[in-house]
Amino acid sequence: MNWRKINRVIHRDLGYFFFGMSIIYGVSGIVLNHRSPRGDASTIRRSESFTVEAPIKKEAVDKSYVLSLLAGLNETDFKQYYFPSENEVMIYLTGGHVSLLLNTGEGSIVKVRNRPVFREFNFLHYNKPKQLWTWFSDFFAGSLVLMAFTGLFILKGKNGIKYRGAILSIAGILVPLAFLFLYLWTY
Amino acid sequence: MKKILFLFLSVSFLMACQNSGKQAGTSEQEVVAVSVDSILSNPAVFADQSVVVSGMVAHVCTHGGQKLFLVSSNPEKYLRINTGKSIPEFPIALEGSTIEVKGVVSKFVEEGETEPAMEESQTDTTSKEHAYHKDNVYVIVADSYTEKTN
């Protein structure tokens, strides 16, 4: 068996084996690129504003007040509440919270839940399982490097690394270098 | 061909396993029960100690659930809890719950940062997020936690 065939087999089999991992890391990579201060696409966050009669005295905020406030928001129960400041009460619901400014009566109700699939993908991408998953994902990362090199030598001729392959490979290296030049080295 | 693939797979796994022996040995330490306020008032006293602390969760980080913040009697101060090796993440559903955390009080050093809150303020830009991260010089790296009934 010549080296080119070995190269092709390694590239092919690793490609098959890591198909699922490539999808997981690709999709969650996009999600991580678009993180915002309020979270990322692995969570669904819905926020609605409301206003109640104000000002509200801090001493007047008790369990019965909280329950009546929540009733107006179509919520029936809460976990706990506390005052992050003298002018604000935070009420925790199951899967969300209500924040209310006591001087203006302006508030918001925020409901947060996990987005299926994205959550699972991100769970793995963030290496939350730790331990064994670290080994497997290191193996995947190492294999990606190997697949990149073996991929260069799959084809012979003008579509191979001697012409078309070389042009595209160099172009693909120049793009991140250009970003580094613009945003890191000369910034 | 099969031999080559087998050899490659074996070498890769062996390389990956090299860093598996770096486990912190804290299991023999005495565990001290403390309050959130007492840690926040003088965290250096508890540095590197195993502690058990209870409190209400004000916020769970939405960027992966790797940290949460417990309420103290001072509304401007929160006790930061980080996940340890045995905790994959803190679920968002913990917000508003009272939990008991067992972990080690550790000086918070973010790689490449001299000011602990700096990195956080760049990624979490809301004022509330800023309040959570304020003065987090010491954090508890949690080994385990249990949710108490509210």
CSV table of C-alpha atoms in Angstrom, one decimal, chain B residues 75-130:
chain,number,residue,atom,x,y,z
B,75,PRO,CA,-27.2,44.2,48.6
B,76,GLU,CA,-24.0,45.4,46.9
B,77,LYS,CA,-22.0,42.2,47.7
B,78,TYR,CA,-22.5,38.7,46.3
B,79,LEU,CA,-20.5,35.6,47.0
B,80,ARG,CA,-19.3,34.0,43.8
B,81,ILE,CA,-19.3,30.3,43.5
B,82,ASN,CA,-17.5,28.6,40.6
B,83,THR,CA,-18.0,25.0,39.4
B,84,GLY,CA,-15.3,22.6,40.4
B,85,LYS,CA,-14.2,19.5,38.5
B,86,SER,CA,-17.1,17.4,39.7
B,87,ILE,CA,-19.9,19.9,38.7
B,88,PRO,CA,-20.5,20.2,34.9
B,89,GLU,CA,-22.6,23.4,35.3
B,90,PHE,CA,-25.1,25.2,37.5
B,91,PRO,CA,-28.6,25.1,36.0
B,92,ILE,CA,-30.3,28.4,35.4
B,93,ALA,CA,-33.3,27.0,37.4
B,94,LEU,CA,-31.2,27.5,40.6
B,95,GLU,CA,-31.9,31.2,40.5
B,96,GLY,CA,-34.1,32.1,43.5
B,97,SER,CA,-33.4,28.8,45.2
B,98,THR,CA,-31.5,28.4,48.5
B,99,ILE,CA,-28.6,26.1,48.1
B,100,GLU,CA,-25.9,24.6,50.3
B,101,VAL,CA,-22.5,24.6,48.7
B,102,LYS,CA,-19.4,22.6,49.7
B,103,GLY,CA,-16.2,23.8,48.3
B,104,VAL,CA,-12.8,25.5,48.7
B,105,VAL,CA,-12.4,29.3,49.2
B,106,SER,CA,-9.9,30.3,46.5
B,107,LYS,CA,-8.2,33.4,45.4
B,108,PHE,CA,-9.8,34.3,42.1
B,109,VAL,CA,-7.2,34.7,39.4
B,110,GLU,CA,-8.3,34.8,35.8
B,111,GLU,CA,-5.4,33.9,33.5
B,112,GLY,CA,-3.9,37.0,31.9
B,113,GLU,CA,-5.8,39.3,34.2
B,114,THR,CA,-4.6,41.3,37.2
B,115,GLU,CA,-8.0,42.6,38.1
B,116,PRO,CA,-10.5,39.8,38.7
B,117,ALA,CA,-13.6,41.7,37.7
B,118,MET,CA,-12.1,43.1,34.5
B,119,GLU,CA,-12.8,40.1,32.2
B,120,GLU,CA,-16.3,39.8,33.4
B,121,SER,CA,-17.2,43.5,32.9
B,122,GLN,CA,-16.1,43.1,29.3
B,123,THR,CA,-18.4,40.2,28.5
B,124,ASP,CA,-21.3,41.0,30.9
B,125,THR,CA,-22.1,44.6,30.3
B,126,THR,CA,-25.3,45.1,32.2
B,127,SER,CA,-25.1,47.0,35.4
B,128,LYS,CA,-26.6,44.1,37.3
B,129,GLU,CA,-24.0,41.7,36.0
B,130,HIS,CA,-21.4,44.2,37.0
